Structure formats: structure tokens, C-alpha cells
Coordinates of C-alpha atoms in Angstrom, one line a residue:
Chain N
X1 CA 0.0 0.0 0.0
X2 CA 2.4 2.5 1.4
X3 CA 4.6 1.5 -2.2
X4 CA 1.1 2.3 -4.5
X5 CA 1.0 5.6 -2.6
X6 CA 5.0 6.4 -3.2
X7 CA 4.8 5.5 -6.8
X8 CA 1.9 8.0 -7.1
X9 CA 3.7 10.2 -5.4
X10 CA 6.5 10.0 -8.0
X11 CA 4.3 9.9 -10.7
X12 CA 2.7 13.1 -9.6
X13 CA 5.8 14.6 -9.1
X14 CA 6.7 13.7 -12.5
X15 CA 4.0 15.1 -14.2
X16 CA 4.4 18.5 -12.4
X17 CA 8.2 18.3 -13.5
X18 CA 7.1 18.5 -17.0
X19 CA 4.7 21.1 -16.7
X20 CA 6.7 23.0 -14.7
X21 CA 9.8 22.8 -17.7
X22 CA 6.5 23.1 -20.6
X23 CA 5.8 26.6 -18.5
X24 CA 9.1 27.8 -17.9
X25 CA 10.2 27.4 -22.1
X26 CA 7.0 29.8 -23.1
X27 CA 7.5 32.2 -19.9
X28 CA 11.2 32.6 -21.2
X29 CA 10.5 33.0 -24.5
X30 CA 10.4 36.4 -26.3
X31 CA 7.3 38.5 -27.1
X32 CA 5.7 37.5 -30.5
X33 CA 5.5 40.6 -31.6
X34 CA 9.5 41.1 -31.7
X35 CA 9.8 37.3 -33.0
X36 CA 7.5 38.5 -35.7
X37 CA 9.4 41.7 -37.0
X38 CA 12.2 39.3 -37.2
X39 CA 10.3 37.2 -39.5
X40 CA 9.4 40.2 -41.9
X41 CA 12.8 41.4 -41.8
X42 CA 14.3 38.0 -43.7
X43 CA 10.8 36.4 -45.9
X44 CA 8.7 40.1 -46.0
X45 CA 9.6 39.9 -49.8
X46 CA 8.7 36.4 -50.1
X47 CA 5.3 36.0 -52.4
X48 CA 2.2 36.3 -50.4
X49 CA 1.4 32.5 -51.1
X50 CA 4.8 31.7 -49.9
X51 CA 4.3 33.6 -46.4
X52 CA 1.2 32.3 -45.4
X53 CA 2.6 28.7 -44.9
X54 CA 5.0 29.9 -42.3
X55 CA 2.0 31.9 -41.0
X56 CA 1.8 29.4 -38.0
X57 CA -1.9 27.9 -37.0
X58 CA -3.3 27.2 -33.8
X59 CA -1.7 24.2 -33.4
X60 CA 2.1 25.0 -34.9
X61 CA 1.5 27.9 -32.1
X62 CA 1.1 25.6 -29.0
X63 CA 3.5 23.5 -30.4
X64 CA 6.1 26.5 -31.0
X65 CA 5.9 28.0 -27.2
X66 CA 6.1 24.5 -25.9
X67 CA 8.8 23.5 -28.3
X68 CA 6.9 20.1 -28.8
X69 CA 6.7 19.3 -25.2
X70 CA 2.8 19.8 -25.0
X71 CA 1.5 19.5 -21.5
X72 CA -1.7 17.5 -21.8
X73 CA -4.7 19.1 -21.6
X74 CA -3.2 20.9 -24.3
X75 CA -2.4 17.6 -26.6
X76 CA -5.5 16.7 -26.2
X77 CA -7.1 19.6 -27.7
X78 CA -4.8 19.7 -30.7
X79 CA -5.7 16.2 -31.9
X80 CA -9.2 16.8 -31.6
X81 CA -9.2 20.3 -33.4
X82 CA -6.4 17.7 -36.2
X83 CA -8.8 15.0 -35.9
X84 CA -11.7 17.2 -37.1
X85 CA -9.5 18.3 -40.1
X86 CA -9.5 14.8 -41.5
X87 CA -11.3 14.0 -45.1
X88 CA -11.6 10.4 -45.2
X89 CA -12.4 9.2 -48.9
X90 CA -15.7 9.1 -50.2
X91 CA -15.6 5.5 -51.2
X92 CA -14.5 4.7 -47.7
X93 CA -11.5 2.3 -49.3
X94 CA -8.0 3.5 -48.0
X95 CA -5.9 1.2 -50.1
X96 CA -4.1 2.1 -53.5
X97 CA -1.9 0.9 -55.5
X98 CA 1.3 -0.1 -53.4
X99 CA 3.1 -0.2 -56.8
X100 CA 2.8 3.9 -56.6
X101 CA 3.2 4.3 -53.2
X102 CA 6.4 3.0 -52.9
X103 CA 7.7 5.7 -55.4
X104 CA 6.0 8.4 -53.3
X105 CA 8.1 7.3 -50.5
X106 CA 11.0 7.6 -52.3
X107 CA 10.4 10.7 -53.8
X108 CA 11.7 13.7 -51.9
X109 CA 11.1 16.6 -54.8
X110 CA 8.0 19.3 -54.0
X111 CA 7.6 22.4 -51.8
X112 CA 11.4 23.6 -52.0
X113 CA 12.3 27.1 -53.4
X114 CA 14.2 25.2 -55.6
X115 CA 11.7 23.3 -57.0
X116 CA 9.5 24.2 -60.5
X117 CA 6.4 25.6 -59.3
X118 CA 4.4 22.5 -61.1
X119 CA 6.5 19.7 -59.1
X120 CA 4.0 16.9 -58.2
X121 CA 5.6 16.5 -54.5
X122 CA 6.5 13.0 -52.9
X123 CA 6.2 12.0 -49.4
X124 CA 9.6 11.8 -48.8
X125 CA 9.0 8.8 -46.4
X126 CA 12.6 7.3 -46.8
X127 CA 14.3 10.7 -45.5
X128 CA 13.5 9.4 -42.0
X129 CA 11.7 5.9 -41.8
X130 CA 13.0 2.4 -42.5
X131 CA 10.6 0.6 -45.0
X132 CA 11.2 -1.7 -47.7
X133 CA 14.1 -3.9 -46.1
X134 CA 16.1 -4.0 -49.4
X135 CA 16.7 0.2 -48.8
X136 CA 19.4 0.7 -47.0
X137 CA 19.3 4.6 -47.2
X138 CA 17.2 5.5 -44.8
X139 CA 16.9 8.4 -42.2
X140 CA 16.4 7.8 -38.4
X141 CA 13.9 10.5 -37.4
X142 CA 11.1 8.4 -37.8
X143 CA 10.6 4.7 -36.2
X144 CA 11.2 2.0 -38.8
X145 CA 7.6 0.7 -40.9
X146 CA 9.4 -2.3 -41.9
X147 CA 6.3 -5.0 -41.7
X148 CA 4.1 -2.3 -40.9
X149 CA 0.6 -4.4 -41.9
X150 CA 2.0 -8.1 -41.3
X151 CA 3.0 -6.7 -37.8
X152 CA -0.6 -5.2 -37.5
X153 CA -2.1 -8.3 -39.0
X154 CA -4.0 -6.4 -41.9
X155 CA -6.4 -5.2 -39.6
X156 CA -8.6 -2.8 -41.3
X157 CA -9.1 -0.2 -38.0
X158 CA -4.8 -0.3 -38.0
X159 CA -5.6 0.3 -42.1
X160 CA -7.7 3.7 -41.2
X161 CA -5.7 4.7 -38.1
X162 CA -2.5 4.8 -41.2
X163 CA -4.9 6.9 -43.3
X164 CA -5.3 9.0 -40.2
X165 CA -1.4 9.7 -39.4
X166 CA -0.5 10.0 -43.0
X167 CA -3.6 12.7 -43.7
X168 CA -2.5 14.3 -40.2
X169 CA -0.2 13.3 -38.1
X170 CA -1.3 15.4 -35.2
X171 CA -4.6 13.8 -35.2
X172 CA -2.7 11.1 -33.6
X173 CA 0.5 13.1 -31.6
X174 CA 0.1 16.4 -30.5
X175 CA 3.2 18.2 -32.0
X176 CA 4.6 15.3 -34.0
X177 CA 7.5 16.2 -36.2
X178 CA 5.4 14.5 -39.4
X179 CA 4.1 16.7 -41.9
X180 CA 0.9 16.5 -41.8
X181 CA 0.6 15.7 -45.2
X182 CA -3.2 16.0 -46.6
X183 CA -4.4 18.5 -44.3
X184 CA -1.1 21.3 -45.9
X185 CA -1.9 19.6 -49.5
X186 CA 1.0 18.2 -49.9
X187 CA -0.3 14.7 -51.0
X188 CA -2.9 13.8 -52.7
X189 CA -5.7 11.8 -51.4
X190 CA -4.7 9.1 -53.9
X191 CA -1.3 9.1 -52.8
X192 CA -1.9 8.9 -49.5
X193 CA -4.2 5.6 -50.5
X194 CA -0.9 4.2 -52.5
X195 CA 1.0 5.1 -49.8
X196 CA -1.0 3.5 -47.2
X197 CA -1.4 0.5 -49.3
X198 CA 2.8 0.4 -49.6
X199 CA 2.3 0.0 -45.9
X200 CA -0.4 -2.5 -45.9
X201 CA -0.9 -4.7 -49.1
X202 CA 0.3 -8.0 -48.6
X203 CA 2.3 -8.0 -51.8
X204 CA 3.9 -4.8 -50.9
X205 CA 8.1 -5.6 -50.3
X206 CA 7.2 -3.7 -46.8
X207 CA 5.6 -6.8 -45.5
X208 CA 8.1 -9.1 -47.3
Chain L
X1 CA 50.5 6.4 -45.2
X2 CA 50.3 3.2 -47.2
X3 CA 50.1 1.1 -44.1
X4 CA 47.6 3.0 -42.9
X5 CA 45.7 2.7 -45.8
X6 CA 45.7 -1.4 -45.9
X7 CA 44.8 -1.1 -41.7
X8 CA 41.6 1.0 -42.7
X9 CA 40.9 -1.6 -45.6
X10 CA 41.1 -4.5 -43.5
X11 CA 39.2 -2.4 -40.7
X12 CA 36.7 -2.0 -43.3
X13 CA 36.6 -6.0 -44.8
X14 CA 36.3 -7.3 -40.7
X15 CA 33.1 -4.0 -40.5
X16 CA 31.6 -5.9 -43.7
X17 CA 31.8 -9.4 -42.5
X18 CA 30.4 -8.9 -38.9
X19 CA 26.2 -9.5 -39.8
X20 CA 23.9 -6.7 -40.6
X21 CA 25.6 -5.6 -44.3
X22 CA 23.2 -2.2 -44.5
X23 CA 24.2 -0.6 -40.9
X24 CA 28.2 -1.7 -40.8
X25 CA 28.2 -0.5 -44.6
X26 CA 27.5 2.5 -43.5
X27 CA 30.1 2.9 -40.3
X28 CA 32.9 2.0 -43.0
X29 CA 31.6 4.1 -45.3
X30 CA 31.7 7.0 -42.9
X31 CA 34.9 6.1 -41.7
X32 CA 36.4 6.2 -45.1
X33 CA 34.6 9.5 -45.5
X34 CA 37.0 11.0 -42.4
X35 CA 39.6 9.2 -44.0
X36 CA 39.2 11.7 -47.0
X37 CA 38.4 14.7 -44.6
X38 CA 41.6 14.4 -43.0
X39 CA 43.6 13.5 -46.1
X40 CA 41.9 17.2 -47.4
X41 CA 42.0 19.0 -44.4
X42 CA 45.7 19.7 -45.2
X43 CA 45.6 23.7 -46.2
X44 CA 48.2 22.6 -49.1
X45 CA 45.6 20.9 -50.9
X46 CA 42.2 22.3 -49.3
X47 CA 40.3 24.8 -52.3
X48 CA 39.0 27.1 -49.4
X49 CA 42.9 28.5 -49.1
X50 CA 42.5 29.8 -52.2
X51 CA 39.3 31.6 -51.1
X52 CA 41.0 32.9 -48.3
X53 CA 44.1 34.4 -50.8
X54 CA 41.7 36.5 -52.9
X55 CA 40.0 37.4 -49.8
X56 CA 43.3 39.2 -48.6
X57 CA 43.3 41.0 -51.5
X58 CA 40.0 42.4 -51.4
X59 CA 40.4 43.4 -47.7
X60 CA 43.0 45.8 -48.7
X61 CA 41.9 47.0 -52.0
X62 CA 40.5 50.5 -52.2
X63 CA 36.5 50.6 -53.8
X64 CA 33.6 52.6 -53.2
X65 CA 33.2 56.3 -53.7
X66 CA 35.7 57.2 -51.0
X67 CA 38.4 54.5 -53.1
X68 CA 39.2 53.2 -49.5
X69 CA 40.0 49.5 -48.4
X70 CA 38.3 47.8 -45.6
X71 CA 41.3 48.1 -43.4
X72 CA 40.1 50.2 -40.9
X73 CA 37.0 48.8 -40.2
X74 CA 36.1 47.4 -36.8
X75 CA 35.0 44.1 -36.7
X76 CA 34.3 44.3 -33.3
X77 CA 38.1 44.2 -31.7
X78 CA 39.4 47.8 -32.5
X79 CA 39.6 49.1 -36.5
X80 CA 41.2 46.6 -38.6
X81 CA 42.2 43.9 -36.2
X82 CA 40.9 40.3 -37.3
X83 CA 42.2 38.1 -35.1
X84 CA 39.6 36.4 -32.9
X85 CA 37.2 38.4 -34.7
X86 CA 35.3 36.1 -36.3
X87 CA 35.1 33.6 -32.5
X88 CA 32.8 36.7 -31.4
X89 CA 30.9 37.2 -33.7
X90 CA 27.7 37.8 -34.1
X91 CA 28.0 41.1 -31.6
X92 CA 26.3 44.3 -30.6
X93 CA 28.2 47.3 -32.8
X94 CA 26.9 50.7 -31.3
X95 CA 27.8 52.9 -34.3
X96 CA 25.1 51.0 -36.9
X97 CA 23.2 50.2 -32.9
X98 CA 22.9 46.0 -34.1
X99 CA 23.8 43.3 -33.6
X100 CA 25.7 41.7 -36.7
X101 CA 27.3 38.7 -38.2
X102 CA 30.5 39.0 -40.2
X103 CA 28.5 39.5 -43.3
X104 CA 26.1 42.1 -42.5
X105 CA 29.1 44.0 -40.8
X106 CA 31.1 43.5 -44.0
X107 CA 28.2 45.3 -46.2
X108 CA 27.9 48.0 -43.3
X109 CA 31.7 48.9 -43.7
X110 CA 31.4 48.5 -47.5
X111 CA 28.2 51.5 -47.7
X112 CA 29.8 53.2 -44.5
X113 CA 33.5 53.4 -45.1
X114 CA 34.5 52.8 -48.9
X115 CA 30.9 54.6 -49.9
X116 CA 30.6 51.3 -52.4
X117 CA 27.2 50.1 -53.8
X118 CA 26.8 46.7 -52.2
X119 CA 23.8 45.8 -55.1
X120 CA 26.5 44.0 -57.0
X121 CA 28.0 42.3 -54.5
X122 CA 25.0 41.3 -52.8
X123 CA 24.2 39.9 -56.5
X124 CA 26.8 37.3 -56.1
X125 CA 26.2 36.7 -52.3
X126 CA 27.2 32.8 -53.4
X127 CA 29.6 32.4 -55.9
X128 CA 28.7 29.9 -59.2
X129 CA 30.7 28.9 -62.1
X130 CA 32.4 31.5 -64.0
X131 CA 30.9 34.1 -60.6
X132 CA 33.5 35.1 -57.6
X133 CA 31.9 36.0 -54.6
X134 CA 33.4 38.7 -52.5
X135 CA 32.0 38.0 -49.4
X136 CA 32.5 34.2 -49.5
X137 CA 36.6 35.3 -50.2
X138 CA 36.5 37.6 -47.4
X139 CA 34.8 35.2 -44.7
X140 CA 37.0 33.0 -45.3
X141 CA 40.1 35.2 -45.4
X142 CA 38.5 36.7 -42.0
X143 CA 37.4 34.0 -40.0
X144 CA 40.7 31.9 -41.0
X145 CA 42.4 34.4 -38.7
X146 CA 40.0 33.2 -35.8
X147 CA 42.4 29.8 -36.3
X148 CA 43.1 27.5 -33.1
X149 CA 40.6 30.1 -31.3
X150 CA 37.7 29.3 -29.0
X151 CA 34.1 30.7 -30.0
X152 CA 33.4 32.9 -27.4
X153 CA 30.4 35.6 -28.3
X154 CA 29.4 38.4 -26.3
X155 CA 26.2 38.3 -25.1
X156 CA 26.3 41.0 -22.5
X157 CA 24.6 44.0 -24.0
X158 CA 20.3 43.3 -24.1
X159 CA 20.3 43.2 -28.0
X160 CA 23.0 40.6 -28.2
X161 CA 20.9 38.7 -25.3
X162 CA 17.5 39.5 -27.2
X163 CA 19.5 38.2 -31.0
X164 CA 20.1 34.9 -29.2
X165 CA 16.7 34.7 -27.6
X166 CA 14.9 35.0 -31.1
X167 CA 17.3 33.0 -32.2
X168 CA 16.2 29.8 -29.6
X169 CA 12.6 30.8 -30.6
X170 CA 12.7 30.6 -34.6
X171 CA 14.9 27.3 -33.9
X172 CA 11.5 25.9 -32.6
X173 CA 9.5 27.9 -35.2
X174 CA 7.6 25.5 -37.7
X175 CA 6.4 26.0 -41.2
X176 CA 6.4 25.3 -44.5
X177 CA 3.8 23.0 -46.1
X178 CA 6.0 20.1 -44.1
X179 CA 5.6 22.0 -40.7
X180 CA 9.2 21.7 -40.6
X181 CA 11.8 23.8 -37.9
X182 CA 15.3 23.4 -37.5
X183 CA 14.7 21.3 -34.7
X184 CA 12.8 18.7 -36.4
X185 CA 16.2 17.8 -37.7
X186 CA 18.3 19.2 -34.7
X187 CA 17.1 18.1 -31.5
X188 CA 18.0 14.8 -30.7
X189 CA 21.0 12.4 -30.6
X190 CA 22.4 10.3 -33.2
X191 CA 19.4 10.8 -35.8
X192 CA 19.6 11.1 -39.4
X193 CA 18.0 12.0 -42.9
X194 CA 18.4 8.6 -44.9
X195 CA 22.4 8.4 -44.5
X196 CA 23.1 11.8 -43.4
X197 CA 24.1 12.0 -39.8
X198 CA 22.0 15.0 -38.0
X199 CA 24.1 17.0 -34.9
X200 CA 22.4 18.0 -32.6
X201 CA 21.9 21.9 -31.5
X202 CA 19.4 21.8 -28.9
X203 CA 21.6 22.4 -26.3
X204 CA 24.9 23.3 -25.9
X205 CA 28.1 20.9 -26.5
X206 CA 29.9 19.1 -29.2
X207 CA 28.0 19.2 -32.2
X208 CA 26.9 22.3 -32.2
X209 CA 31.1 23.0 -31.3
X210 CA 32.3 20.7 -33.9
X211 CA 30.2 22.4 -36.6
X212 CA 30.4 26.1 -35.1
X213 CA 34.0 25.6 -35.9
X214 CA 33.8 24.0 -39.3
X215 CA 32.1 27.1 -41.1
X216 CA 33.1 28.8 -43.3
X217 CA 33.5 25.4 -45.6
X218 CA 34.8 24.6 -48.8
X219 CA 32.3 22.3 -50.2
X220 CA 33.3 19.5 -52.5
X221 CA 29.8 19.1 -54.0
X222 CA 29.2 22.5 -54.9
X223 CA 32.7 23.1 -56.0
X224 CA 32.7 26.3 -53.3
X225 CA 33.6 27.7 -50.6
X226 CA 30.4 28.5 -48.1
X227 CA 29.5 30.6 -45.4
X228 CA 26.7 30.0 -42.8
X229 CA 24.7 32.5 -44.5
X230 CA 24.6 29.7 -47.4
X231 CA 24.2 27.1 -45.0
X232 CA 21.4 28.4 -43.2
X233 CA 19.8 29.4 -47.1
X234 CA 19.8 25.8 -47.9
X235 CA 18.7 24.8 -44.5
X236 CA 15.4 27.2 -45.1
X237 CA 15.4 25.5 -48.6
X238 CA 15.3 22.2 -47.3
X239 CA 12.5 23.1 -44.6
X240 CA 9.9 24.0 -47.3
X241 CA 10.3 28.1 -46.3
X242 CA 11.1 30.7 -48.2
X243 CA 13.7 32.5 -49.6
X244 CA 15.9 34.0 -46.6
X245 CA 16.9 37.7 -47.3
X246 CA 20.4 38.0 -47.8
X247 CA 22.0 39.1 -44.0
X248 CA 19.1 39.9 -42.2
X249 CA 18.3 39.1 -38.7
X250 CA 16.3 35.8 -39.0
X251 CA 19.9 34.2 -40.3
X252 CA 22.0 36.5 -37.4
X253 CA 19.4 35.3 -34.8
X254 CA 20.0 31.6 -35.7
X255 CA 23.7 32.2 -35.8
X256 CA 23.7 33.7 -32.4
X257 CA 21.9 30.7 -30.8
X258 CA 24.2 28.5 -32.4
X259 CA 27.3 30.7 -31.6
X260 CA 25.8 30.4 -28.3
X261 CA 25.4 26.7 -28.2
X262 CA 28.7 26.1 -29.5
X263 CA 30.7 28.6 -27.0
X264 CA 34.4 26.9 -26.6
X265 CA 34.1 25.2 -29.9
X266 CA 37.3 25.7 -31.3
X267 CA 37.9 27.2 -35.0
X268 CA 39.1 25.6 -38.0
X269 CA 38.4 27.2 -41.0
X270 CA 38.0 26.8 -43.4
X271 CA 37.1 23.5 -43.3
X272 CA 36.0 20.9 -46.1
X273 CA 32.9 19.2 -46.4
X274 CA 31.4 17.0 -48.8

């Protein structure tokens, strides 16, 4: 008994720990306003399209004066308010053609300066996840997806809930470093079918 | 040399052989790649030097309206004096009242003391084929006189502590149509972007040292030498933003909390990179 009550204790403690370190980070950090001239100073001759998507939303805003480290009563209203962003397809199928998807994962182009302003962007997946086991260049930030549906037994809930990250990661973590792919139109809701069908199909090398 | 060529080969075979091809692959393959950094590093056969030459040249040749050099102006140390200048800088400078990195300071002293019109040079901000770059020669010639020497910037005066505040603040910014920040990339240990090895800059230590004091950087892909201004550029490029202006206070911010992360880093520049 007196061990339940000490290991509450702790985990009390804990929790206030990170609240306490979520509140110091946006108590320290500087007024908007002055963060803001900054920001016009280096992109305020950028093309209007091009400054409204670092125009930060409600939830890049939490996220920013927490630096990602979201208390949580305040991850729980981001991924409902993501959640509510979601545009499941009309046909209520969520699998493509793996075939495609596994291109969009390996294609990085779109969204750049750089790029032609036509440039039919990728998803880029490889830059931080493991998949297909024979690609051996692939980035960290992400956990590995290797056997993504076999591992999930091709359950069609774990099917949508890969629909869900994919469309918007947040709808599933608060402050996630993922794009959040459909809900900034970056992909397609096609793609994000092939995509999730890379990750699912049976025949897909993912699960081979 | 030879022999330690055959030891780094047989290093390499024994890496190969021991299970898991893709991972060990990779550890000899980034061994190999320091191999080559050091085997480069030398000054004799680094490209950078060359930068740094024509940027002695340009330090002491008179331009502008007032056909002055640059030699008396104050990079933060007393008119003229560049040693350990580039370790502290970005700093406060009361006679433009801002706080500057080398390259904005460089422009001031170009409009301020040789009267020249910086349009051109700001034109070829990064140098191409068949396109010198002024200001990539003279950071280089600059902050190669910071050799051997710790980085060590002020941060004493309010707008020097408020530059490096910003700077913490945009490091968490996200944006872009990938809601990316520089610390989606450069917040956590021992990450990486497929191969690429990510350091770090959260908080203060080696990384953000080791690379601190491996800019400015001849770079072997691009055939050029580089400044952080180019760095951070590409960095913005990368993230899905915007064009960065050319030396404005976004880019000194982020330099400043980087400076500031990498205080007692030690300078060695310029440096080559792939």
C-alpha cells in the first residue's frame, strides 16, 4: 500500500516536473511581436502564397511556445481540433496501388524554393523511416515501418488509423514532427491511398 | 600512409563481414569518409585557401566612392584587427546600434566606409561557375584568422541577449507546407535523414562545437567555398520556407543561438565538407 502511494507520489511529481519545464520554455520566450518583425525582416519579400505557410496555425503555435513538449490538456485539444481536419475518402476504401506508393516514399522533390512551381511532391518517407528492407538509405527521425501491416495483421481499423497519421499526423500526436501531409496539400488523397497501401498490401516488399 | 591505408581496408573487410551488411556499410563508409576529410583538411591541398588568398586582396583594395580598403573597419576588436574576430561574432556594434554577423558587418563597412554600392556584391552573395563571390573570399580570409581560437560571443549587452533569444525561438518555429523547424532535424541524438548524420543543436556541446568551428566550408559538391549565411539558405530551402533575405536578422538570430550553443568550440576554417 504504502509503495502504491509512493509510486503515485513519483508519478505526480513527475507530471508537475514537465509542466513546470512546458511553462518555464514559453515564460522565457520572447514576445511574439518582436519574433514576428524578425520574420518580416528576412521572408517580407517572399510572395504572399509563400508567407502564409509559415503563417503558424493554432496548433504550430502551441507547439512552438512548448517547443513540442505539450502538457496534456493541451495535446488533447490539438488532436481533436487535427482530428476534425480529417477528409476520409468518399468510397470509404484507404488502399491504393502499393506499386505507386512505394515511389512516393522515395520521392523527396516538391515544396522547395528550388523546385519548378508545377513539381507533383513526394512523401519523402525514406528521408526518416526504414521501409522496404532491401533500402538501405534511410533516415532515423522516424521509427522503422518495416512489416508495418504483417505486424498489425492487416487489420482494417490499424488500415484507417494509417490513413489518419498520414492525412494528419497530429490527429494522432500532438506536435509530431510529421508533416501533416493531406491537411497542408502536400499529397494527394490518392497518394496517401498508394501510400497506405505500400504499408499494408500483402504484396507490398514492406511486408516481405 | 600506405600502411595506414591497408589497416583502414582490413578495418573495413572485418566491419563488412560482422552480420547486418546495410548498418556496418555504413560505419565503413563514414569512416572512409573521415579518411578523406583528413587526407583534405591539409591547407596545401584544401580549395578554401584559395578563397581565403583573394580574400586578402579584397580586404586591402580600395572601392567605393571614397576609393578606401576595408582596413580600418572594426570588426568588433578595434579598427582593422581580425584576429579572434570572427570567434565573437555575431556582436552588438553601437555605431550601426545591431547586432551583426560578419557578413552584415562586412556590407555596413562597404556602404559606410568605402561609400561602395553593395547591389552588386549582394548579387553574387554565393559564388557559381564563371561568378567570384566577394563576401564568400573575405569570410574566409576573416574567419581563417580566428584559427586554433575558442568561439566565445558576447552576449552582454540586451540586443546581443534578445538576438540569441529570437534565435532559440525561430529554432523551434515550424512552417512550410512540411511543418518543418530546424529542430525537427536538430534536436535529438544520433538521428539522421536517410544516410546523413543530423548533430544536434538543442543544447549546448559538441556538435553544435564541432560544426560552429567547421564554417566557413569549402564544399566538395558545390565546387565552393560557403558561409553559414549559405548554410542556413539551404537549410530554409530544405525546410519548405522561403527565400531568406540576404543578411538579415532571421539568419544573425539563428547564428547567435548557435554561436551560443557552441561557446568553446574551437575554430578551424576553413574547413571541407562533402
Amino acid at each position: 500500500m504504502k509503495r502504491v502511494l509512493t509510486l503515485a507520489a513519483l508519478v505526480l511529481a513527475a507530471g508537475s516536473f514537465t509542466s513546470a519545464a512546458s511553462a518555464q520554455i514559453a515564460a522565457k520566450a520572447p514576445d511574439p511581436a518582436l519574433v514576428d518583425a524578425y520574420m518580416k525582416s528576412t521572408f517580407g519579400k517572399a510572395p504572399a502564397e509563400w508567407q502564409a505557410r509559415i503563417e503558424p496555425d493554432e496548433t504550430l503555435k502551441t507547439c512552438n511556445a512548448y517547443h513540442n513538449e505539450v502538457p496534456s490538456a493541451e495535446a488533447d485539444k490539438i488532436t481533436a481540433r487535427e482530428l476534425a481536419r480529417v477528409v476520409y475518402p468518399g468510397d470509404g476504401k484507404f488502399l491504393g496501388n502499393w506499386k505507386e506508393g512505394a515511389k512516393i516514399a522515395n520521392n523527396g522533390r516538391g515544396g522547395q524554393f528550388s523546385d519548378p512551381p508545377d513539381t507533383v511532391a513526394g512523401g519523402n518517407c525514406y528521408a526518416c523511416h526504414q521501409m522496404e528492407q532491401k533500402e538501405v538509405s534511410y533516415g532515423t527521425l522516424g521509427p522503422s515501418l518495416t512489416n508495418y501491416g504483417k505486424d498489425r495483421k492487416y487489420d482494417p481499423q490499424e488500415i484507417k488509423n494509417a490513413f489518419t497519421k498520414v492525412y494528419d499526423s497530429q490527429a494522432v500526436f500532438a506536435c509530431s514532427n510529421m508533416p501533416r501531409f493531406g491537411v497542408n496539400k502536400v499529397l494527394s488523397e490518392q497518394q496517401i491511398k498508394d501510400i497506405v497501401a505500400f504499408l499494408f498490401d500483402p504484396e507490398s516488399p514492406i511486408n516481405k | 600512409m600506405r600502411k595506414t591505408v591497408i589497416r583502414s581496408a582490413a578495418a573495413a573487410i572485418l566491419v563488412l563481414c560482422a552480420g547486418s551488411f546495410g548498418i556496418h556499410a555504413q560505419d565503413a563508409s563514414e569512416k572512409e569518409i573521415e579518411r578523406y576529410r583528413e587526407m583534405i583538411s591539409d591547407p596545401m591541398s584544401n580549395p578554401g585557401y584559395l578563397a581565403v588568398d583573394r580574400g586578402e586582396a579584397l580586404w586591402g583594395e580600395a572601392r567605393g566612392t571614397k576609393n578606401v580598403s576595408l582596413e580600418t573597419c572594426n570588426l568588433g576588436l578595434g579598427a582593422g584587427k581580425l584576429e579572434g574576430a570572427f570567434a565573437q561574432l555575431p556582436r552588438y556594434f553601437a555605431d550601426a546600434d545591431k547586432v551583426m554577423d560578419l557578413e552584415q558587418r562586412l556590407l555596413w563597412c562597404m556602404q559606410n566606409i568605402q561609400g561602395l554600392d553593395t547591389k552588386d556584391v549582394i548579387a553574387r552573395r554565393f559564388s557559381g561557375p564563371g561568378r567570384a563571390s566577394d563576401m564568400e573570399d573575405l569570410v574566409a580570409y576573416i574567419a581563417n584568422k580566428s584559427n586554433g581560437m575558442k568561439i566565445d560571443i558576447p552576449l552582454s549587452h540586451p540586443k546581443e541577449q534578445e538576438m540569441a533569444a529570437v534565435g532559440e525561438a525561430l529554432f523551434y518555429r515550424r512552417g512550410g507546407v512540411n511543418d518543418f523547424s530546424c529542430a525537427t532535424c536538430h534536436a535529438d541524438e544520433g538521428k539522421r535523414i536517410r544516410l546523413q548524420g543530423l548533430p544536434n543543436f538543442s543544447k549546448p556541446g559538441k556538435p553544435a562545437q564541432e560544426t560552429m568551428g567547421g564554417w566557413p566550408t569549402y564544399r566538395v559538391s558545390q565546387g565552393a567555398l560557403r558561409t553559414m549565411q549559405h548554410r542556413l539558405w539551404d537549410c530554409f530551402r530544405q525546410q519548405r520556407w522561403p527565400v531568406p533575405e540576404y543578411g538579415s536578422d532571421v539568419l544573425t538570430a539563428l547564428t547567435s543561438f548557435l554561436q551560443k550553443q557552441a561557446v568553446a568550440g574551437e575554430l578551424n576554417v576553413p574547413s571541407i565538407k562533402r
